[in-house]
């Protein structure tokens, strides 16, 4: 192992966030970067430790990481997470929580570094084989990828654990030994403790050969990405939704490849073959008047008109009622919906009377007359006419005066909310961005 190899993997990146568990792998990576910083003073280095709350010794691991980072003069962020393993198991839930913490902590232009090595790559490919994965899964972990808008590098991916141990011994590093790594009930530990040692005893270069196979699968996936990029670009709009009718004339293989890459664009986890089949049959090809949805982890695929949408699961809002004092110009909305602002811009409605209490709700019953339209309509019919997708309907703030619907902010005003010649209120919905 050499710092020259590390410099080549960094590819000019100078603002770095290192995933630091305190174990051997991340300790070696962080130490190498600290050593490199002595030669390249422009290097900006931070570390992040994720406390999963699974091990009774975890608080001690935090203390170890804090002491190590203080010694090496590296800023450390500690993030405590709560796991939901009900759907995907502890290992997958821990990984998802870890990367969510990484994503939330990354600064604009900062590069994430994690310490997976060649033996980890071998485990990843064997797990992919166990799941029956295709080339995308068999490509394993890329040395260079992305986490949202940020670059994600794995500079140790071509090195074995033995090489990491040699570096640690040479520089007298101390690190955490997680006793849960010995628990072979977990798939990765079973491979690490039982299977891979047997394979390596028979074929000493097995991990290296597996890493080469993963690299070749990765190259094939990259080629497919390039070949399908134009088709995907024609199907996906600026909001990220996918136009599905053109897929009807394509082969099943090409259709599945395009849907996979569309989900990848949304930063989604690659779906299984069965999930792809269900997306096509149950969502895209469901009856015209249906409102289909398929949940995949913490996301769901939904259809509206000729487009498919990849959406994060959201907090139910239909029962929420939020009071708004007439003296306040701003109202913070629940469930991450941003805020309503009263000022000089936006939709115009009449001001409330002295006896009218103002509230914001997310459902309304009955039929309503809209300004500029004849006849009354149900709210569902109004949403359809306004081409509002079903998942946005109960997340659009409805302004009420007492029990009277005045407006759906940014969408329509009812006759009861018409300002006429009054100065009235002007309302803006400032949506929360992430």
Tab-separated table of C-alpha atoms in Angstrom:
chain	number	residue	atom	x	y	z
A	1	UNK	CA	0.000	0.000	0.000
A	2	UNK	CA	1.251	3.480	-0.803
A	3	UNK	CA	0.117	7.073	-0.540
A	4	UNK	CA	0.663	7.410	-4.302
A	5	UNK	CA	-2.124	4.888	-4.870
A	6	UNK	CA	-4.351	6.896	-2.531
A	7	UNK	CA	-3.594	10.142	-4.373
A	8	UNK	CA	-4.525	8.503	-7.687
A	9	UNK	CA	-7.843	7.316	-6.263
A	10	UNK	CA	-8.651	10.783	-4.879
A	11	UNK	CA	-8.403	12.194	-8.400
A	12	UNK	CA	-7.855	15.770	-7.209
A	13	UNK	CA	-10.618	15.819	-4.559
A	14	UNK	CA	-9.605	18.023	-1.618
A	15	UNK	CA	-12.704	18.248	0.609
A	16	UNK	CA	-13.228	14.819	2.130
A	17	UNK	CA	-15.677	13.208	4.554
A	18	UNK	CA	-14.537	9.800	5.816
A	19	UNK	CA	-16.901	7.154	7.165
A	20	UNK	CA	-15.107	6.229	10.406
A	21	UNK	CA	-16.375	3.238	12.373
A	22	UNK	CA	-13.159	2.951	14.353
A	23	UNK	CA	-12.506	-0.549	12.943
A	24	UNK	CA	-9.348	-1.640	11.138
A	25	UNK	CA	-10.437	-0.632	7.638
A	26	UNK	CA	-11.601	2.916	8.348
A	27	UNK	CA	-8.735	3.494	10.807
A	28	UNK	CA	-6.201	2.670	8.092
A	29	UNK	CA	-7.984	4.887	5.561
A	30	UNK	CA	-8.238	7.845	7.934
A	31	UNK	CA	-4.602	7.452	9.013
A	32	UNK	CA	-3.466	7.405	5.382
A	33	UNK	CA	-5.403	10.602	4.713
A	34	UNK	CA	-3.976	12.281	7.821
A	35	UNK	CA	-0.482	11.303	6.618
A	36	UNK	CA	-1.259	12.640	3.143
A	37	UNK	CA	-2.511	15.897	4.651
A	38	UNK	CA	0.973	16.483	6.065
A	39	UNK	CA	2.217	16.564	2.471
A	40	UNK	CA	-0.795	18.363	0.976
A	41	UNK	CA	-1.849	21.140	3.322
A	42	UNK	CA	-4.808	22.071	1.082
A	43	UNK	CA	-6.542	18.786	1.986
A	44	UNK	CA	-9.670	19.374	4.098
A	45	UNK	CA	-10.572	16.343	6.150
A	46	UNK	CA	-13.628	15.460	8.267
A	47	UNK	CA	-14.853	12.167	9.711
A	48	UNK	CA	-18.304	10.826	10.571
A	49	UNK	CA	-19.125	8.033	13.024
A	50	UNK	CA	-22.591	6.439	12.940
A	51	UNK	CA	-23.846	5.075	16.281
A	52	UNK	CA	-26.345	2.320	15.405
A	53	UNK	CA	-27.316	1.573	19.003
A	54	UNK	CA	-27.032	-2.187	18.423
A	55	UNK	CA	-24.071	-3.069	20.632
A	56	UNK	CA	-23.758	-2.297	24.374
A	57	UNK	CA	-20.135	-1.306	23.716
A	58	UNK	CA	-21.104	1.299	21.103
A	59	UNK	CA	-20.687	4.277	23.452
A	60	UNK	CA	-17.108	3.174	24.043
A	61	UNK	CA	-16.542	3.057	20.291
A	62	UNK	CA	-17.693	6.671	20.042
A	63	UNK	CA	-15.185	7.615	22.715
A	64	UNK	CA	-12.398	5.768	20.878
A	65	UNK	CA	-13.207	7.580	17.625
A	66	UNK	CA	-13.339	10.943	19.371
A	67	UNK	CA	-9.944	10.367	20.979
A	68	UNK	CA	-8.416	9.189	17.711
A	69	UNK	CA	-9.745	12.145	15.752
A	70	UNK	CA	-8.599	14.560	18.432
A	71	UNK	CA	-5.121	13.042	18.261
A	72	UNK	CA	-5.067	13.347	14.474
A	73	UNK	CA	-6.733	16.784	14.476
A	74	UNK	CA	-9.701	15.679	12.394
A	75	UNK	CA	-13.174	17.152	12.903
A	76	UNK	CA	-15.571	14.348	13.895
A	77	UNK	CA	-19.359	14.236	13.606
A	78	UNK	CA	-21.192	11.555	15.595
A	79	UNK	CA	-24.674	10.635	14.341
A	80	UNK	CA	-27.014	8.397	16.350
A	81	UNK	CA	-29.560	6.479	14.299
A	82	UNK	CA	-32.566	4.289	15.031
A	83	UNK	CA	-32.988	1.169	12.907
A	84	UNK	CA	-36.177	-0.259	11.458
A	85	UNK	CA	-35.310	-3.854	10.564
A	86	UNK	CA	-38.914	-5.006	10.119
A	87	UNK	CA	-38.696	-5.150	6.314
A	88	UNK	CA	-35.088	-5.732	5.337
A	89	UNK	CA	-33.193	-7.235	8.279
A	90	UNK	CA	-30.616	-5.706	10.602
A	91	UNK	CA	-27.678	-5.665	8.170
A	92	UNK	CA	-29.588	-3.879	5.402
A	93	UNK	CA	-31.299	-1.507	7.843
A	94	UNK	CA	-27.957	-0.546	9.400
A	95	UNK	CA	-26.445	0.105	5.983
A	96	UNK	CA	-29.431	2.209	4.887
A	97	UNK	CA	-29.288	4.277	8.103
A	98	UNK	CA	-25.543	4.716	7.742
A	99	UNK	CA	-25.729	6.055	4.205
A	100	UNK	CA	-28.659	8.275	5.073
A	101	UNK	CA	-26.477	9.796	7.810
A	102	UNK	CA	-23.611	10.214	5.345
A	103	UNK	CA	-25.886	11.904	2.820
A	104	UNK	CA	-27.308	14.309	5.417
A	105	UNK	CA	-23.818	15.254	6.659
A	106	UNK	CA	-22.128	15.836	3.312
A	107	UNK	CA	-21.481	19.444	2.379
A	108	UNK	CA	-21.741	20.798	-1.173
A	109	UNK	CA	-18.683	19.759	-3.159
A	110	UNK	CA	-17.483	17.368	-0.466
A	111	UNK	CA	-16.438	13.819	-1.372
A	112	UNK	CA	-17.417	10.777	0.714
A	113	UNK	CA	-14.733	8.147	1.336
A	114	UNK	CA	-15.528	4.699	2.723
A	115	UNK	CA	-13.071	1.923	3.527
A	116	UNK	CA	-14.396	-1.200	1.812
A	117	UNK	CA	-11.563	-3.431	0.584
A	118	UNK	CA	-11.071	-6.372	-1.790
A	119	UNK	CA	-12.345	-8.972	0.690
A	120	UNK	CA	-15.514	-6.901	1.190
A	121	UNK	CA	-15.998	-6.891	-2.570
A	122	UNK	CA	-15.747	-10.684	-2.603
A	123	UNK	CA	-18.447	-10.926	0.090
A	124	UNK	CA	-20.665	-8.502	-1.823
A	125	UNK	CA	-20.472	-10.504	-5.042
A	126	UNK	CA	-21.167	-13.814	-3.259
A	127	UNK	CA	-24.209	-12.237	-1.593
A	128	UNK	CA	-25.361	-11.037	-5.017
A	129	UNK	CA	-25.013	-14.600	-6.331
A	130	UNK	CA	-27.072	-15.848	-3.402
A	131	UNK	CA	-29.841	-13.378	-4.334
A	132	UNK	CA	-29.723	-14.387	-8.010
A	133	UNK	CA	-28.610	-10.908	-9.103
A	134	UNK	CA	-27.853	-9.919	-12.667
A	135	UNK	CA	-24.813	-8.004	-13.974
A	136	UNK	CA	-25.666	-4.848	-11.987
A	137	UNK	CA	-25.601	-6.761	-8.702
A	138	UNK	CA	-22.568	-8.815	-9.703
A	139	UNK	CA	-20.677	-5.594	-10.440
A	140	UNK	CA	-20.415	-5.229	-6.666
A	141	UNK	CA	-19.269	-1.922	-5.229
A	142	UNK	CA	-17.775	0.638	-7.631
A	143	UNK	CA	-14.487	2.298	-6.726
A	144	UNK	CA	-16.051	5.567	-7.877
A	145	UNK	CA	-19.743	6.357	-7.570
A	146	UNK	CA	-22.139	8.976	-6.280
A	147	UNK	CA	-24.226	9.551	-3.190
A	148	UNK	CA	-26.827	12.050	-4.307
A	149	UNK	CA	-24.986	15.073	-5.691
A	150	UNK	CA	-21.687	14.108	-4.016
A	151	UNK	CA	-18.863	11.898	-5.236
A	152	UNK	CA	-18.333	8.615	-3.334
A	153	UNK	CA	-14.909	6.965	-3.491
A	154	UNK	CA	-13.678	3.608	-2.155
A	155	UNK	CA	-9.883	3.991	-2.411
A	156	UNK	CA	-9.063	0.692	-0.635
A	157	UNK	CA	-11.115	-1.539	-2.920
A	158	UNK	CA	-8.066	-3.027	-4.650
A	159	UNK	CA	-6.336	-3.903	-1.332
A	160	UNK	CA	-6.790	-6.995	0.825
A	161	UNK	CA	-7.414	-7.068	4.557
A	162	UNK	CA	-3.918	-8.522	5.017
A	163	UNK	CA	-2.451	-5.410	3.394
A	164	UNK	CA	-4.522	-3.211	5.718
A	165	UNK	CA	-3.323	-5.188	8.730
A	166	UNK	CA	0.278	-4.733	7.583
A	167	UNK	CA	-0.185	-0.949	7.357
A	168	UNK	CA	-1.794	-0.851	10.798
A	169	UNK	CA	1.041	-2.887	12.317
A	170	UNK	CA	3.707	-0.730	10.661
A	171	UNK	CA	2.172	2.468	12.054
A	172	UNK	CA	1.091	0.961	15.381
A	173	UNK	CA	-2.555	1.840	14.942
A	174	UNK	CA	-5.232	0.813	17.430
A	175	UNK	CA	-8.750	-0.007	16.351
A	176	UNK	CA	-12.083	-1.409	17.497
A	177	UNK	CA	-12.905	-5.099	17.195
A	178	UNK	CA	-16.679	-5.436	16.867
A	179	UNK	CA	-17.618	-8.741	18.500
A	180	UNK	CA	-20.796	-8.906	16.402
A	181	UNK	CA	-18.568	-9.624	13.383
A	182	UNK	CA	-18.159	-13.138	14.795
A	183	UNK	CA	-21.909	-13.808	14.728
A	184	UNK	CA	-22.423	-16.120	11.739
A	185	UNK	CA	-26.189	-15.682	11.868
A	186	UNK	CA	-25.538	-12.633	9.692
A	187	UNK	CA	-24.941	-13.522	6.048
A	188	UNK	CA	-21.854	-11.388	5.558
A	189	UNK	CA	-20.235	-12.722	8.724
A	190	UNK	CA	-21.033	-16.303	7.649
A	191	UNK	CA	-19.216	-15.738	4.376
A	192	UNK	CA	-16.331	-13.976	6.109
A	193	UNK	CA	-15.850	-16.563	8.863
A	194	UNK	CA	-16.831	-19.846	7.224
A	195	UNK	CA	-16.967	-19.717	3.432
A	196	UNK	CA	-14.262	-17.384	2.138
A	197	UNK	CA	-11.439	-18.890	4.275
A	198	UNK	CA	-12.226	-22.301	2.749
A	199	UNK	CA	-12.247	-20.856	-0.762
A	200	UNK	CA	-9.007	-18.964	-0.137
A	201	UNK	CA	-7.336	-22.098	1.243
A	202	UNK	CA	-8.205	-23.923	-1.971
A	203	UNK	CA	-7.639	-20.979	-4.325
A	204	UNK	CA	-5.372	-18.332	-2.686
A	205	UNK	CA	-6.211	-15.662	-5.266
A	206	UNK	CA	-9.975	-16.208	-5.144
A	207	UNK	CA	-10.812	-12.717	-3.799
A	208	UNK	CA	-8.678	-11.085	-6.471
A	209	UNK	CA	-10.388	-13.116	-9.212
A	210	UNK	CA	-13.819	-12.223	-7.823
A	211	UNK	CA	-12.878	-8.537	-7.775
A	212	UNK	CA	-11.847	-8.830	-11.427
A	213	UNK	CA	-15.200	-10.445	-12.302
A	214	UNK	CA	-17.005	-7.635	-10.493
A	215	UNK	CA	-14.982	-5.077	-12.445
A	216	UNK	CA	-15.876	-6.771	-15.763
A	217	UNK	CA	-19.577	-6.832	-14.860
A	218	UNK	CA	-19.270	-3.166	-13.939
A	219	UNK	CA	-17.786	-2.395	-17.346
A	220	UNK	CA	-20.694	-4.169	-19.053
A	221	UNK	CA	-23.171	-2.161	-16.993
A	222	UNK	CA	-21.338	1.044	-17.891
A	223	UNK	CA	-21.571	0.108	-21.570
A	224	UNK	CA	-25.317	-0.503	-21.199
A	225	UNK	CA	-25.646	2.851	-19.426
A	226	UNK	CA	-24.035	4.555	-22.415
A	227	UNK	CA	-26.112	2.664	-24.980
A	228	UNK	CA	-29.399	3.350	-23.175
A	229	UNK	CA	-28.668	6.941	-22.108
A	230	UNK	CA	-30.366	8.505	-25.139
A	231	UNK	CA	-33.512	6.374	-24.793
A	232	UNK	CA	-33.719	7.091	-21.082
A	233	UNK	CA	-33.236	10.808	-21.650
A	234	UNK	CA	-36.237	10.840	-24.003
A	235	UNK	CA	-38.438	9.088	-21.435
A	236	UNK	CA	-37.548	10.966	-18.224
A	237	UNK	CA	-38.664	14.562	-17.631
A	238	UNK	CA	-37.029	17.258	-15.483
A	239	UNK	CA	-39.054	16.148	-12.443
A	240	UNK	CA	-37.717	12.594	-12.773
A	241	UNK	CA	-40.926	10.873	-13.885
A	242	UNK	CA	-40.812	8.173	-16.577
A	243	UNK	CA	-43.061	8.096	-19.652
A	244	UNK	CA	-44.073	4.423	-19.820
A	245	UNK	CA	-46.222	3.897	-23.008
A	246	UNK	CA	-43.145	3.742	-25.317
A	247	UNK	CA	-41.943	0.750	-23.262
A	248	UNK	CA	-44.898	-1.270	-24.601
A	249	UNK	CA	-43.124	-1.813	-27.942
A	250	UNK	CA	-39.777	-2.800	-26.394
A	251	UNK	CA	-38.449	-6.221	-25.492
A	252	UNK	CA	-38.825	-7.291	-21.884
A	253	UNK	CA	-35.030	-7.137	-21.425
A	254	UNK	CA	-34.706	-3.572	-22.718
A	255	UNK	CA	-37.763	-2.442	-20.766
A	256	UNK	CA	-36.375	-3.891	-17.521
A	257	UNK	CA	-32.973	-2.318	-18.158
A	258	UNK	CA	-34.538	1.119	-18.686
A	259	UNK	CA	-36.724	0.867	-15.566
A	260	UNK	CA	-33.668	-0.168	-13.513
A	261	UNK	CA	-31.719	2.820	-14.751
A	262	UNK	CA	-34.647	5.138	-14.109
A	263	UNK	CA	-34.772	3.945	-10.494
A	264	UNK	CA	-31.012	4.431	-10.306
A	265	UNK	CA	-31.471	8.053	-11.393
A	266	UNK	CA	-33.788	8.516	-8.397
A	267	UNK	CA	-31.058	7.104	-6.092
A	268	UNK	CA	-33.258	4.060	-5.443
A	269	UNK	CA	-32.040	0.600	-4.475
A	270	UNK	CA	-31.897	-1.713	-7.476
A	271	UNK	CA	-35.134	-3.760	-7.612
A	272	UNK	CA	-35.291	-7.523	-7.923
A	273	UNK	CA	-36.555	-9.159	-11.091
A	274	UNK	CA	-39.858	-9.837	-9.334
A	275	UNK	CA	-40.138	-6.170	-8.314
A	276	UNK	CA	-39.533	-5.100	-11.914
A	277	UNK	CA	-42.272	-7.468	-13.073
A	278	UNK	CA	-44.690	-6.036	-10.512
A	279	UNK	CA	-43.811	-2.423	-11.437
A	280	UNK	CA	-44.729	-3.189	-15.030
A	281	UNK	CA	-47.837	-5.333	-14.515
A	282	UNK	CA	-49.335	-3.850	-11.343
A	283	UNK	CA	-48.464	-0.185	-11.820
A	284	UNK	CA	-47.773	0.695	-15.456
A	285	UNK	CA	-50.282	-1.715	-17.005
A	286	UNK	CA	-53.083	-1.516	-14.430
A	287	UNK	CA	-56.532	-0.351	-15.548
A	288	UNK	CA	-56.868	3.204	-16.788
A	289	UNK	CA	-59.068	4.389	-13.900
A	290	UNK	CA	-56.880	2.822	-11.177
A	291	UNK	CA	-54.511	4.668	-8.860
A	292	UNK	CA	-51.832	1.956	-8.612
A	293	UNK	CA	-48.944	2.023	-6.166
A	294	UNK	CA	-46.200	-0.445	-5.281
A	295	UNK	CA	-44.130	-0.002	-2.147
A	296	UNK	CA	-40.405	-0.791	-2.345
A	297	UNK	CA	-38.770	-0.219	1.038
A	298	UNK	CA	-39.210	3.418	2.049
A	299	UNK	CA	-40.316	4.404	-1.456
A	300	UNK	CA	-43.167	3.599	-3.802
A	301	UNK	CA	-43.772	3.590	-7.541
A	302	UNK	CA	-46.996	5.266	-8.653
A	303	UNK	CA	-48.599	6.087	-11.981
A	304	UNK	CA	-50.429	9.196	-13.100
A	305	UNK	CA	-51.587	9.473	-16.665
A	306	UNK	CA	-48.710	8.345	-18.912
A	307	UNK	CA	-45.934	8.656	-16.351
A	308	UNK	CA	-44.403	6.611	-13.537
A	309	UNK	CA	-43.160	8.335	-10.375
A	310	UNK	CA	-40.630	7.216	-7.757
A	311	UNK	CA	-41.771	8.721	-4.453
A	312	UNK	CA	-40.601	8.683	-0.851
A	313	UNK	CA	-43.204	7.492	1.646
A	314	UNK	CA	-44.787	10.416	3.463
A	315	UNK	CA	-46.573	11.054	6.741
A	316	UNK	CA	-50.404	10.892	6.470
A	317	UNK	CA	-51.961	14.361	6.567
A	318	UNK	CA	-55.694	13.846	5.968
A	319	UNK	CA	-56.649	14.307	9.636
A	320	UNK	CA	-54.373	17.289	10.325
A	321	UNK	CA	-55.851	20.706	11.191
A	322	UNK	CA	-53.512	23.648	11.760
A	323	UNK	CA	-54.791	26.934	13.167
A	324	UNK	CA	-53.464	30.189	11.737
A	325	UNK	CA	-53.585	33.386	13.728
A	326	UNK	CA	-54.663	36.363	11.614
A	327	UNK	CA	-51.838	38.332	13.226
A	328	UNK	CA	-49.138	35.983	11.876
A	329	UNK	CA	-47.802	36.450	8.365
A	330	UNK	CA	-46.251	32.956	8.222
A	331	UNK	CA	-47.581	29.491	9.057
A	332	UNK	CA	-45.244	26.493	9.325
A	333	UNK	CA	-46.909	23.434	7.853
A	334	UNK	CA	-46.553	19.908	9.271
A	335	UNK	CA	-45.098	16.779	7.598
A	336	UNK	CA	-42.286	18.620	5.822
A	337	UNK	CA	-44.677	20.626	3.655
A	338	UNK	CA	-42.919	23.957	4.078
A	339	UNK	CA	-44.826	27.096	5.020
A	340	UNK	CA	-47.571	29.459	3.934
A	341	UNK	CA	-46.654	33.106	3.679
A	342	UNK	CA	-48.942	36.125	3.559
A	343	UNK	CA	-47.504	39.137	1.767
A	344	UNK	CA	-47.504	41.011	-1.523
A	345	UNK	CA	-47.175	38.013	-3.838
A	346	UNK	CA	-49.175	34.907	-4.587
A	347	UNK	CA	-52.790	33.806	-4.807
A	348	UNK	CA	-55.371	36.428	-3.787
A	349	UNK	CA	-58.268	35.556	-1.458
A	350	UNK	CA	-60.592	37.641	0.673
A	351	UNK	CA	-59.502	38.448	4.217
A	352	UNK	CA	-61.289	36.575	7.044
A	353	UNK	CA	-64.062	38.290	8.947
A	354	UNK	CA	-63.740	39.120	12.635
A	355	UNK	CA	-65.758	36.040	13.629
A	356	UNK	CA	-63.970	33.671	11.255
A	357	UNK	CA	-61.213	31.372	12.500
A	358	UNK	CA	-58.524	30.553	9.962
A	359	UNK	CA	-57.161	27.024	9.626
A	360	UNK	CA	-55.311	24.863	7.141
A	361	UNK	CA	-56.481	21.314	6.445
A	362	UNK	CA	-55.725	18.623	3.907
A	363	UNK	CA	-59.113	17.167	3.070
A	364	UNK	CA	-62.573	18.559	2.329
A	365	UNK	CA	-65.960	16.969	1.706
A	366	UNK	CA	-68.854	18.074	-0.458
A	367	UNK	CA	-69.065	20.019	-3.706
A	368	UNK	CA	-67.514	23.400	-4.378
A	369	UNK	CA	-67.942	26.334	-6.761
A	370	UNK	CA	-64.665	27.696	-8.126
A	371	UNK	CA	-64.033	31.268	-9.192
A	372	UNK	CA	-64.438	31.537	-12.965
A	373	UNK	CA	-66.234	28.177	-13.342
A	374	UNK	CA	-69.916	27.291	-13.597
A	375	UNK	CA	-71.472	24.485	-11.619
A	376	UNK	CA	-70.213	22.705	-8.520
A	377	UNK	CA	-67.704	19.877	-8.358
A	378	UNK	CA	-66.374	17.406	-5.818
A	379	UNK	CA	-62.829	17.970	-4.693
A	380	UNK	CA	-61.742	14.737	-6.380
A	381	UNK	CA	-63.139	15.974	-9.694
A	382	UNK	CA	-61.399	19.330	-9.246
A	383	UNK	CA	-58.074	17.625	-8.605
A	384	UNK	CA	-58.515	15.572	-11.764
A	385	UNK	CA	-59.357	18.625	-13.865
A	386	UNK	CA	-56.340	20.469	-12.467
A	387	UNK	CA	-54.157	17.398	-13.242
A	388	UNK	CA	-52.987	17.116	-9.634
A	389	UNK	CA	-51.533	13.608	-9.016
A	390	UNK	CA	-53.273	11.598	-6.265
A	391	UNK	CA	-50.295	11.693	-3.879
A	392	UNK	CA	-50.206	15.502	-3.993
A	393	UNK	CA	-53.899	15.958	-3.246
A	394	UNK	CA	-53.770	15.328	0.505
A	395	UNK	CA	-50.509	17.278	0.749
A	396	UNK	CA	-51.880	20.487	-0.756
A	397	UNK	CA	-52.842	23.016	1.973
A	398	UNK	CA	-56.550	23.862	1.998
A	399	UNK	CA	-57.414	27.249	3.540
A	400	UNK	CA	-60.588	27.295	5.655
A	401	UNK	CA	-62.460	30.139	7.359
A	402	UNK	CA	-64.461	28.371	10.066
A	403	UNK	CA	-65.879	25.368	8.152
A	404	UNK	CA	-65.847	27.029	4.731
A	405	UNK	CA	-63.246	26.079	2.120
A	406	UNK	CA	-61.665	29.261	0.765
A	407	UNK	CA	-58.829	27.985	-1.427
A	408	UNK	CA	-56.373	25.234	-2.223
A	409	UNK	CA	-53.240	27.341	-2.025
A	410	UNK	CA	-51.587	27.671	-5.406
A	411	UNK	CA	-54.348	25.722	-7.186
A	412	UNK	CA	-57.814	27.306	-6.948
A	413	UNK	CA	-60.055	29.779	-5.066
A	414	UNK	CA	-63.691	29.035	-4.247
A	415	UNK	CA	-66.492	31.571	-4.720
A	416	UNK	CA	-66.610	31.933	-0.919
A	417	UNK	CA	-62.958	33.023	-1.025
A	418	UNK	CA	-63.279	35.459	-3.928
A	419	UNK	CA	-61.800	38.817	-2.835
A	420	UNK	CA	-63.873	40.991	-5.140
A	421	UNK	CA	-62.826	44.636	-4.711
A	422	UNK	CA	-61.272	43.998	-1.280
A	423	UNK	CA	-57.554	44.304	-0.727
A	424	UNK	CA	-57.702	40.728	0.571
A	425	UNK	CA	-54.778	38.433	1.361
A	426	UNK	CA	-52.061	37.240	-0.981
A	427	UNK	CA	-50.772	33.756	-0.138
A	428	UNK	CA	-47.657	31.872	-1.202
A	429	UNK	CA	-46.857	28.246	-0.517
A	430	UNK	CA	-43.114	27.980	0.072
A	431	UNK	CA	-42.425	24.277	-0.384
A	432	UNK	CA	-39.655	22.644	1.588
A	433	UNK	CA	-36.627	21.628	-0.442
A	434	UNK	CA	-34.007	19.025	0.469
